[in-house]
Amino acid sequence: MSGEASEFEIIRRYLAPLSANEPGAFSLTDDAAIIKPSNGCDLVIAKDALVAGVHFLKNDRPEDIARKILRVNLSDMAAMGARPVGYLLATFWPKDITTGWIERFALGLADDQKRYDISLVGGDTVKSDNDMAFSVTMFGDVRQGTQLRRNGAGVGDIVYVSGTIGDGYLGLKSSLGALPQLNAITRDYLEKRYCLPEPRIELGQRLTAYATSCLDVSDGLLADLSHISEQSGIHIDIFLKQIPVSDAAQQVLGDGMANETDLITGGDDYELAFTAPRSQSHRIQEIASDLDLQLTAIGQVKEGEAVGLIDENGTRVEVSKPGWVHF
Amino acid sequence: MSGEASEFEIIRRYLAPLSANEPGAFSLTDDAAIIKPSNGCDLVIAKDALVAGVHFLKNDRPEDIARKILRVNLSDMAAMGARPVGYLLATFWPKDITTGWIERFALGLADDQKRYDISLVGGDTVKSDNDMAFSVTMFGDVRQGTQLRRNGAGVGDIVYVSGTIGDGYLGLKSSLGALPQLNAITRDYLEKRYCLPEPRIELGQRLTAYATSCLDVSDGLLADLSHISEQSGIHIDIFLKQIPVSDAAQQVLGDGMANETDLITGGDDYELAFTAPRSQSHRIQEIASDLDLQLTAIGQVKEGEAVGLIDENGTRVEVSKPGWVHF
């Protein structure tokens, strides 16, 4: 891939086609793109940085890496209640990247663009001696004034979480070879949950009408809930036995290869955690049923500060390390 | 900088204050920010990726690195004729980064935020074993339908460039120790031009009324003009002797330490190159005078394709390597 035109050739061959549905992307030929919110909407914008060995594994399939970096950002759109529209992509490729790798990576992008109805609108590609890294800037529409925030949880609200918690963490452990005892089905399920999270976009949009606070769980359930606690100025009690756990994770717990606090501090869930008034609990059940998605009440909002964890005996549990720490 | 809260502490102490003027940034407490174009405007959005050793030098002052990564992106806004408004920042920091370094980096951001009236609205920070790298997503307002593009150059148009060409390239060479003969004043001038480009934002906004195409010169004047040629479907003739060169660069040329084609293929200029109809040349002069900025006619647009270079004898010059190549 040496030769003077190769950056432009890569853009033309593999990336420009990904912008075909978005006229404001100008087929990636210009210095910048034009974006507009839909009528009556504001633009929500988020940017995540992802590095090999931290957010994905260097030997993951290129298609899966592409889809994961989009999904992590789509999860931010979900957390704000936004409908995702498009994204800009900065790729930091190592010098020995092959055209074949980039082609497969672009196929992964195309796949999830279709799935989530989004379009590439711009970005930049560089090569360096570094390991692979990416930065995605995702934007979407949210009806003016309805975006979900972290600061609206009120005393008496119920705390909910979507899906199951801990699968991503166990999937990462398994991918790194730390859970060799797992059977193939369990291993595949957990590793897929790490590798390809499911951003809860429809849920986020439905919640704009009912939730008082919302975020996506990426650093670990407890650590992320502490942001809601802090921003809303309230205390949150979580009941350990109510945390939804998949059959696969249950099996790992049963075998003693991890414990419950690992699951709620591990991160990489990309589920939504949110609060809603008790009076809306039938609405939340309705959404769960419409979307065929498990939504579990796991705690409640009280006066005070911080997040408390309560075991099946009603005893407060201490957690020394509330979540994944980037630094 | 170990300890569980340090990423959040860094954001709170050094980055959140940089978002204080932008309510839609939510003080960097949420998963995403809200942005809106001003009345009658569209949003222009651009994203550049920057790596130590490629786009800046690892030992540059942290303040200067911060300002350069903003200015490279501001230059994209200038190229589109947009008024910059805000940016998202992804930082890939090496594991041994110090709080002192980050503090100085944030001071540099604050400095240029004030200078260019922009605000941080979001982003992400990660640490890894990689060398330092950044991705900035800059956005700005442009009055609907007036954005400058690369595809409008017409036969008979004049080709212009702002400022002087080649200083950035020579500044990089000097910073790398390749021009030890330079006197201190010349060296400082050139190295500063590399280290701290001046995005031509006011120029870009003024040109929306007159220019038929525009871009910023980052990869080398010839290589970048070839994008205008290609997108507009025209040929461009450039007159080598009309290329504006600073006194400092003139001195390097005089000493035989570089030649003229080095200057137009070297890159890192962050000047604007643009085309305008001959009938608007008095307007272009007016803008040059209003902004106290050199705007030089360097060539003309003809039927055909590609970019040709003509020396003082009217002879066509061959250039083997038209510009900086990322890959």
XYZ file of C-alpha atoms in Angstrom:
654
model
C 0.000 0.000 0.000
C 2.815 2.391 -0.690
C 2.521 4.822 -3.601
C 1.473 8.416 -3.704
C -2.276 8.034 -4.166
C -2.930 5.229 -1.763
C -4.613 7.229 1.021
C -6.957 8.780 -1.544
C -7.394 5.435 -3.263
C -8.397 3.799 0.033
C -10.893 6.588 0.675
C -12.304 6.365 -2.820
C -12.569 2.594 -2.934
C -13.634 1.649 0.549
C -14.884 4.702 2.418
C -16.581 7.022 -0.092
C -19.201 4.354 -0.981
C -20.197 4.358 2.698
C -21.235 8.004 2.368
C -23.367 7.521 -0.752
C -26.712 8.102 1.003
C -25.699 11.382 2.614
C -25.484 14.327 0.181
C -23.853 16.545 2.853
C -20.854 14.196 2.901
C -19.935 15.363 -0.628
C -18.638 11.803 -1.297
C -15.769 12.612 1.127
C -14.181 14.905 -1.475
C -14.107 18.122 0.587
C -12.530 19.446 3.776
C -15.717 19.042 5.778
C -19.305 17.816 5.602
C -22.636 19.610 6.054
C -25.080 18.226 8.611
C -28.558 19.446 9.625
C -30.901 18.409 12.386
C -34.339 17.226 11.236
C -37.257 19.620 11.709
C -37.984 20.269 15.369
C -34.876 18.359 16.430
C -31.500 19.171 17.929
C -28.317 17.353 17.013
C -26.819 15.083 19.635
C -23.105 14.495 19.145
C -20.705 12.088 20.891
C -17.146 11.012 20.330
C -15.441 7.874 21.579
C -11.798 6.889 21.319
C -10.969 3.192 20.950
C -7.591 1.480 21.128
C -6.516 -2.077 20.335
C -5.969 -4.032 23.540
C -8.258 -1.731 25.526
C -11.581 -1.548 23.661
C -11.164 -4.422 21.250
C -8.597 -7.132 20.639
C -6.012 -6.735 17.895
C -6.831 -10.160 16.490
C -10.600 -9.661 16.418
C -12.063 -9.928 12.930
C -11.806 -6.572 11.095
C -15.572 -6.705 10.406
C -16.249 -7.052 14.133
C -13.850 -4.263 15.121
C -15.649 -1.968 12.661
C -19.042 -2.886 14.067
C -17.919 -2.547 17.670
C -16.525 0.957 17.245
C -19.838 2.028 15.699
C -21.923 0.290 18.347
C -20.072 1.826 21.273
C -20.926 5.224 19.815
C -24.470 4.197 18.906
C -24.870 3.283 22.548
C -24.160 6.936 23.440
C -26.954 7.979 21.080
C -29.254 5.468 22.809
C -28.304 6.888 26.202
C -29.436 10.350 25.067
C -32.660 9.089 23.478
C -31.452 10.105 20.030
C -32.031 8.593 16.593
C -28.554 8.068 15.110
C -28.009 9.675 11.695
C -24.329 9.590 10.738
C -20.734 9.522 11.853
C -17.210 10.716 11.158
C -14.365 8.237 11.464
C -10.700 8.814 12.243
C -8.565 5.722 11.714
C -5.055 5.369 13.118
C -3.683 2.393 11.240
C -0.379 0.661 11.873
C 2.073 0.875 8.980
C 1.713 -2.798 8.088
C -2.061 -2.697 7.630
C -3.130 -4.485 4.467
C -5.692 -3.447 1.874
C -7.439 -6.739 2.562
C -7.841 -5.828 6.224
C -9.250 -2.403 5.341
C -11.661 -3.935 2.848
C -13.047 -6.291 5.493
C -13.215 -3.418 7.985
C -15.255 -1.381 5.463
C -17.607 -4.352 4.971
C -18.252 -4.364 8.718
C -19.020 -0.643 8.642
C -21.379 -1.142 5.688
C -23.152 -3.939 7.505
C -23.934 -1.892 10.599
C -24.684 1.247 8.587
C -27.530 -0.722 7.032
C -28.615 -2.231 10.318
C -28.779 1.131 12.112
C -29.655 3.346 9.121
C -26.620 5.609 9.470
C -24.090 6.980 7.003
C -20.424 7.892 7.023
C -20.057 11.650 6.440
C -16.359 12.350 6.862
C -13.162 11.746 8.768
C -9.480 11.200 8.373
C -7.030 8.324 7.996
C -3.432 8.285 9.194
C -0.748 5.657 9.524
C 1.839 5.525 12.272
C 4.022 3.197 14.301
C 1.255 2.943 16.891
C -1.119 0.052 17.414
C -4.483 0.390 15.762
C -6.836 3.015 17.181
C -10.033 4.756 16.123
C -12.116 7.733 16.980
C -15.757 7.862 15.948
C -17.919 10.971 16.170
C -21.576 9.965 16.007
C -24.475 12.360 15.663
C -28.215 11.955 15.749
C -31.543 13.723 16.072
C -33.460 14.257 19.261
C -36.749 16.155 19.461
C -35.934 19.548 20.958
C -35.732 19.457 24.730
C -36.400 15.721 25.123
C -32.842 14.398 25.375
C -32.147 12.034 28.260
C -29.690 13.369 30.802
C -27.996 12.055 33.929
C -29.214 14.760 36.255
C -32.961 14.203 36.598
C -33.287 11.202 38.947
C -35.719 12.001 41.782
C -36.238 10.510 45.230
C -38.630 7.561 44.963
C -37.721 6.726 41.357
C -37.065 3.113 40.400
C -33.660 2.210 38.910
C -33.814 -0.078 35.856
C -31.326 -1.774 33.606
C -31.861 -3.318 30.168
C -30.744 -6.814 29.131
C -28.282 -8.661 31.335
C -25.185 -7.403 33.143
C -21.687 -8.894 33.186
C -21.681 -10.782 29.879
C -19.284 -8.309 28.229
C -16.832 -8.561 31.102
C -16.927 -12.371 31.075
C -16.670 -12.375 27.280
C -13.491 -10.325 27.473
C -12.071 -12.643 30.134
C -12.883 -15.642 27.990
C -11.403 -14.019 24.852
C -8.182 -13.504 26.815
C -8.135 -17.215 27.702
C -9.000 -16.756 31.379
C -12.092 -19.027 31.333
C -10.856 -22.186 29.580
C -13.383 -24.407 31.380
C -16.406 -22.969 29.554
C -18.307 -25.100 27.083
C -18.393 -23.874 23.491
C -21.964 -22.495 23.566
C -21.431 -20.480 26.727
C -18.067 -19.221 25.511
C -19.452 -18.143 22.141
C -22.379 -16.365 23.733
C -20.212 -14.409 26.169
C -17.474 -13.560 23.667
C -20.059 -12.309 21.203
C -21.568 -10.099 23.891
C -18.111 -8.537 24.401
C -17.295 -8.299 20.735
C -20.640 -7.076 19.404
C -22.724 -5.139 21.902
C -26.339 -4.310 21.004
C -26.911 -0.568 21.391
C -30.399 -0.064 22.839
C -31.440 2.634 20.409
C -35.166 1.990 20.265
C -35.288 1.751 24.031
C -33.536 5.117 24.402
C -36.018 6.811 22.092
C -39.001 5.297 23.914
C -37.570 6.340 27.277
C -37.476 10.062 26.363
C -41.144 10.158 27.442
C -40.703 8.497 30.840
C -37.132 8.270 32.159
C -35.811 10.907 34.569
C -32.161 9.951 33.906
C -30.318 7.548 31.641
C -26.837 6.459 30.594
C -25.210 3.499 28.936
C -23.236 1.055 31.049
C -19.708 0.947 29.705
C -17.395 1.295 32.718
C -19.351 -1.036 35.020
C -22.892 -0.770 36.387
C -21.896 0.612 39.791
C -19.419 3.151 38.426
C -21.899 4.379 35.841
C -24.778 4.627 38.309
C -22.521 6.762 40.489
C -22.595 9.355 37.671
C -26.395 9.498 37.895
C -26.131 9.737 41.675
C -23.623 12.563 41.452
C -25.311 14.520 38.647
C -28.784 14.153 40.145
C -27.658 14.745 43.745
C -29.325 11.608 45.105
C -28.474 8.211 46.634
C -29.091 4.958 44.772
C -29.640 1.584 46.454
C -29.039 -1.460 44.259
C -30.278 -4.920 45.236
C -27.593 -7.412 44.261
C -30.013 -10.327 43.778
C -32.130 -8.327 41.334
C -29.273 -7.718 38.878
C -30.279 -9.535 35.670
C -27.730 -12.171 34.725
C -27.727 -14.341 31.597
C -27.816 -18.149 31.774
C -24.233 -18.144 30.513
C -23.068 -15.771 33.248
C -25.091 -17.769 35.797
C -23.109 -20.833 34.786
C -19.800 -19.018 35.323
C -21.019 -17.830 38.743
C -22.158 -21.352 39.610
C -18.728 -22.722 38.734
C -17.128 -20.134 41.023
C -15.085 -18.585 38.202
C -16.442 -15.108 38.954
C -18.645 -13.513 41.584
C -21.589 -11.135 41.386
C -19.594 -8.029 42.164
C -17.270 -8.819 39.238
C -20.286 -8.586 36.954
C -21.451 -5.189 38.177
C -17.991 -3.651 38.128
C -16.634 -5.228 34.943
C -17.997 -2.917 32.264
C -18.468 -3.378 28.496
C -22.205 -4.012 28.900
C -23.587 -1.253 26.663
C -26.969 -1.727 28.282
C -29.002 1.298 29.399
C -29.363 2.078 33.089
C -32.132 4.559 33.857
C -34.495 5.882 36.458
C -38.240 6.461 36.149
C -40.960 7.428 38.604
C -42.721 4.493 40.263
C -45.976 5.746 38.646
C -44.552 4.921 35.214
C -43.663 1.313 35.963
C -46.479 -0.035 33.774
C -45.121 2.095 30.901
C -41.704 0.583 31.374
C -43.244 -2.910 31.313
C -45.094 -1.960 28.132
C -41.847 -0.864 26.456
C -40.122 -4.094 27.543
C -42.928 -6.067 25.991
C -43.064 -4.002 22.768
C -39.311 -4.289 22.242
C -39.093 -7.868 23.529
C -36.262 -6.673 25.761
C -35.750 -7.478 29.427
C -36.047 -4.329 31.596
C -35.378 -5.076 35.254
C -36.013 -2.955 38.329
C -32.758 -3.236 40.287
C -32.917 -0.463 42.835
C -34.377 2.761 44.089
C -33.488 6.413 44.441
C -33.232 7.923 47.918
C -32.065 11.141 49.483
C -28.315 11.330 49.974
C -25.340 10.591 47.803
C -23.347 7.690 46.262
C -24.458 4.185 45.310
C -25.128 1.457 47.872
C -25.251 -2.267 47.248
C -27.562 -4.508 49.274
C -27.326 -8.312 49.385
C -30.168 -10.828 49.766
C -30.075 -10.474 53.567
C -30.534 -6.725 53.353
C -26.887 -6.212 54.330
C -24.885 -3.433 52.723
C -21.984 -4.812 50.673
C -18.696 -2.988 50.294
C -17.190 -2.832 46.824
C -13.564 -1.836 46.699
C -13.347 -1.128 42.971
C -16.567 0.239 41.523
C -15.693 -0.070 37.845
C -13.323 -0.148 34.960
C -10.856 2.695 35.219
C -9.362 4.081 32.033
C -6.277 5.513 33.696
C -2.035 9.520 37.944
C -3.241 6.105 39.018
C -6.324 5.821 41.220
C -9.885 5.075 40.383
C -11.202 8.569 39.691
C -8.336 9.972 37.733
C -9.926 10.004 34.286
C -12.955 11.790 35.708
C -10.724 14.027 37.798
C -8.744 15.044 34.702
C -11.968 15.805 32.863
C -13.371 17.775 35.776
C -10.236 19.763 36.500
C -8.801 20.481 33.081
C -11.408 19.815 30.399
C -14.842 20.682 31.841
C -13.842 24.351 32.386
C -13.147 24.536 28.653
C -16.833 23.822 27.982
C -18.195 26.464 30.365
C -19.498 28.782 27.624
C -21.465 26.073 25.820
C -24.666 24.991 27.612
C -25.138 22.058 25.183
C -21.893 20.541 26.457
C -23.586 19.834 29.821
C -20.182 20.476 31.470
C -19.021 17.165 29.917
C -21.147 15.213 32.394
C -23.308 13.287 29.903
C -22.871 10.712 27.132
C -23.209 13.302 24.380
C -23.631 17.012 23.710
C -26.386 18.988 21.974
C -25.410 21.271 19.100
C -27.533 23.543 16.904
C -26.761 25.569 13.819
C -27.455 29.291 14.118
C -30.553 30.640 12.370
C -30.307 30.309 8.593
C -27.101 28.299 8.873
C -26.037 24.715 8.305
C -23.457 22.946 10.432
C -20.108 22.219 8.838
C -18.257 19.360 10.508
C -14.693 18.088 10.022
C -12.495 15.572 11.788
C -8.725 15.325 11.702
C -6.494 12.663 13.199
C -3.063 13.722 14.473
C -0.170 11.545 15.624
C 3.118 12.400 17.329
C 5.964 12.246 14.844
C 3.639 12.805 11.884
C 1.612 15.953 12.604
C 3.569 17.354 15.525
C 6.746 16.486 17.362
C 6.631 14.573 20.603
C 8.855 17.117 22.312
C 6.887 20.162 21.185
C 5.517 22.190 24.072
C 2.173 20.757 25.253
C 0.571 24.211 24.810
C 1.711 24.271 21.188
C 0.538 20.735 20.450
C -2.891 21.684 21.799
C -3.038 24.790 19.650
C -1.825 23.005 16.538
C -4.430 20.252 16.715
C -7.141 22.913 16.994
C -5.696 25.038 14.209
C -5.415 22.196 11.733
C -9.132 21.639 12.226
C -9.929 25.352 12.220
C -8.220 25.462 8.852
C -10.841 22.988 7.547
C -13.551 25.367 8.743
C -11.796 28.204 6.904
C -11.633 26.100 3.743
C -15.426 25.682 3.832
C -16.095 29.361 4.603
C -17.515 28.470 8.014
C -17.456 30.289 11.342
C -16.052 27.796 13.866
C -18.226 27.201 16.935
C -16.984 24.231 18.928
C -15.146 20.940 18.970
C -14.976 17.459 20.427
C -11.615 16.078 21.434
C -10.407 12.487 21.678
C -7.027 12.162 23.379
C -4.917 9.016 23.165
C -2.340 9.521 25.877
C 0.675 7.358 26.577
C 0.623 5.657 29.972
C 3.405 7.830 31.367
C 1.666 11.137 30.674
C 1.859 13.479 33.658
C -0.819 15.696 35.136
C 1.536 18.609 34.565
C 1.653 17.863 30.856
C -2.135 17.668 30.640
C -2.495 20.917 32.554
C -0.226 22.735 30.095
C -2.056 21.099 27.172
C -5.375 22.390 28.568
C -3.876 25.879 28.879
C -3.027 25.770 25.180
C -6.585 24.737 24.346
C -7.956 27.561 26.504
C -5.705 30.047 24.779
C -6.885 29.213 21.276
C -10.502 28.790 22.371
C -10.386 32.448 23.343
C -8.546 33.487 20.213
C -10.995 31.753 17.877
C -14.150 32.028 20.019
C -14.793 28.294 20.179
C -15.712 25.915 22.980
C -15.035 22.307 23.883
C -18.327 20.361 23.847
C -17.330 16.745 24.395
C -14.971 13.913 23.668
C -13.145 11.045 25.245
C -9.782 10.302 26.838
C -7.950 6.981 26.787
C -4.490 5.809 27.735
C -2.551 3.133 25.959
C 0.948 1.920 25.139
C 0.829 3.966 21.939
C 2.545 7.266 21.275
C 0.425 10.328 21.777
C -2.370 10.911 19.257
C -5.466 13.072 18.995
C -8.635 13.345 17.017
C -10.505 16.637 16.892
C -14.004 17.024 15.476
C -14.640 20.699 14.733
C -17.975 22.168 13.770
C -19.093 25.578 12.650
C -21.859 27.602 11.043
C -22.148 28.434 7.387
C -25.052 30.374 5.888
C -27.245 27.833 4.084
C -25.967 27.016 0.622
C -22.871 29.244 0.757
C -20.228 26.702 1.813
C -17.049 26.683 -0.265
C -16.453 23.470 -2.169
C -13.707 22.041 -4.366
C -15.869 21.407 -7.399
C -16.770 24.866 -8.729
C -13.616 26.111 -10.483
C -14.446 27.316 -13.989
C -12.344 27.830 -17.110
C -10.810 31.314 -17.041
C -10.790 31.563 -13.215
C -7.680 32.840 -11.464
C -5.973 30.595 -8.895
C -4.954 32.328 -5.652
C -3.151 31.372 -2.493
C -3.043 33.183 0.857
C 0.130 34.026 2.789
C 3.376 32.338 1.791
C 4.047 28.744 0.791
C 6.773 26.401 2.040
C 7.426 27.847 5.493
C 5.759 24.933 7.271
C 7.814 22.400 5.346
C 11.069 24.248 6.060
C 10.051 24.727 9.699
C 9.616 20.978 10.071
C 12.977 20.340 8.405
C 14.610 22.824 10.743
C 12.880 21.352 13.825
C 14.301 17.965 12.840
C 17.800 19.471 12.695
C 18.143 19.362 8.919
C 18.860 23.096 8.462
C 21.587 23.812 11.058
C 23.030 26.726 9.036
C 20.016 28.986 9.598
C 20.390 32.077 11.742
C 18.225 32.229 14.859
C 15.617 34.674 13.493
C 15.017 32.707 10.297
C 14.909 29.442 12.201
C 12.427 30.746 14.767
C 10.183 32.178 12.074
C 10.063 28.942 10.077
C 9.698 26.628 13.067
C 6.852 28.740 14.390
C 5.110 28.537 11.020
C 5.307 24.735 11.280
C 4.348 24.576 14.909
C 1.543 27.150 14.942
C -0.246 27.607 11.628
C -2.681 30.521 11.251
C -6.044 29.230 10.046
C -7.455 31.754 7.557
C -10.910 31.851 9.035
C -11.891 35.422 8.191
C -10.617 34.930 4.663
C -12.731 31.787 4.198
C -15.876 33.577 5.348
C -15.225 36.540 3.030
C -14.562 34.196 0.096
C -18.018 32.567 0.297
C -19.248 35.507 -1.827
C -16.624 35.263 -4.569
C -14.614 32.029 -4.710
C -15.652 29.221 -7.043
C -13.562 26.628 -5.196
C -11.404 26.549 -2.083
C -9.385 24.223 0.134
C -6.659 24.483 2.709
C -3.108 23.531 1.761
C -2.009 20.746 4.080
C -0.485 18.037 1.874
C 1.430 20.377 -0.447
C 0.189 23.094 -2.805
C 0.396 20.967 -5.962
C -1.207 17.892 -4.430
C -4.032 19.948 -2.949
C -4.686 21.878 -6.155
C -4.976 18.539 -7.925
C -8.088 17.913 -5.772
C -9.671 21.108 -7.136
C -8.657 20.072 -10.643
C -10.172 16.639 -10.223
C -13.375 17.701 -8.451
C -13.996 20.616 -10.827
C -13.007 18.700 -13.962
C -10.550 21.342 -15.161
C -6.802 21.897 -15.714
C -4.792 24.276 -13.536
C -1.592 26.025 -14.672
C 0.647 27.309 -11.877
C 3.434 29.820 -12.517
C 6.390 28.828 -10.373
C 7.803 32.350 -10.089
C 4.510 33.719 -8.774
C 4.391 31.394 -5.765
C 4.604 33.694 -2.699
C 7.635 32.875 -0.583
C 8.601 34.454 2.764
C 11.918 36.244 3.267
C 12.982 33.377 5.485
C 12.208 30.774 2.834
C 13.878 32.981 0.223
C 17.030 32.868 2.320
C 16.946 29.054 2.452
C 16.424 28.937 -1.316
C 19.287 31.402 -1.838
C 21.600 29.230 0.239
C 20.682 26.228 -1.913
C 19.320 24.258 1.063
C 15.971 23.678 -0.699
C 14.481 24.372 -4.100
C 11.183 25.871 -5.196
C 9.512 22.554 -5.921
C 10.272 21.436 -2.359
C 8.181 24.350 -1.135
C 5.123 23.559 -3.244
C 5.182 19.859 -2.463
C 6.153 19.990 1.209
C 2.799 20.597 2.895
C 1.895 21.894 6.368
C 1.054 25.356 5.021
C -2.550 25.691 6.203
C -3.018 28.548 3.782
C -6.123 28.711 1.569
C -5.849 27.994 -2.151
C -8.894 29.098 -4.131
C -10.216 30.062 -7.518
C -12.321 33.100 -8.448
C -13.522 34.557 -11.736
C -11.191 37.147 -13.264
C -14.060 39.675 -12.945
C -13.780 39.457 -9.138
C -10.072 40.224 -8.919
C -10.682 43.692 -7.451
C -12.838 42.051 -4.752
C -10.011 39.699 -3.915
C -7.624 42.657 -3.653
C -10.132 44.410 -1.411
C -10.277 41.396 0.922
C -6.460 41.187 1.008
C -6.320 44.815 1.994
C -9.131 44.578 4.591
C -7.529 41.546 6.250
C -3.960 42.772 5.785
C -3.195 39.370 4.304
C -1.219 38.612 1.167
C -3.422 37.015 -1.535
C -1.426 36.120 -4.630
C -2.606 35.129 -8.098
C -0.475 32.092 -8.919
C -2.182 30.490 -11.875
C -5.203 30.020 -14.059
C -7.911 27.486 -14.804
C -8.097 25.943 -18.276
C -9.954 23.151 -19.987
C -8.463 19.725 -19.389
C -7.277 17.871 -16.317
C -4.413 17.763 -13.769
C -2.101 20.530 -12.534
C 0.754 21.915 -14.663
C 3.753 23.870 -13.414
C 5.361 26.542 -15.602
C 8.791 28.096 -14.937
C 9.964 31.655 -15.670
C 10.792 30.735 -19.280
C 7.302 29.424 -19.915
C 8.610 25.849 -19.863
C 6.533 23.077 -18.256
C 8.289 21.598 -15.214
C 7.921 17.962 -14.233
C 7.359 17.213 -10.554
C 7.900 13.612 -9.567
C 6.293 13.779 -6.130
C 3.387 16.226 -5.930
C 2.904 16.268 -2.192
C 3.086 14.781 1.226
C 1.698 11.273 1.201
C 0.132 9.936 4.391
C 0.591 6.300 3.481
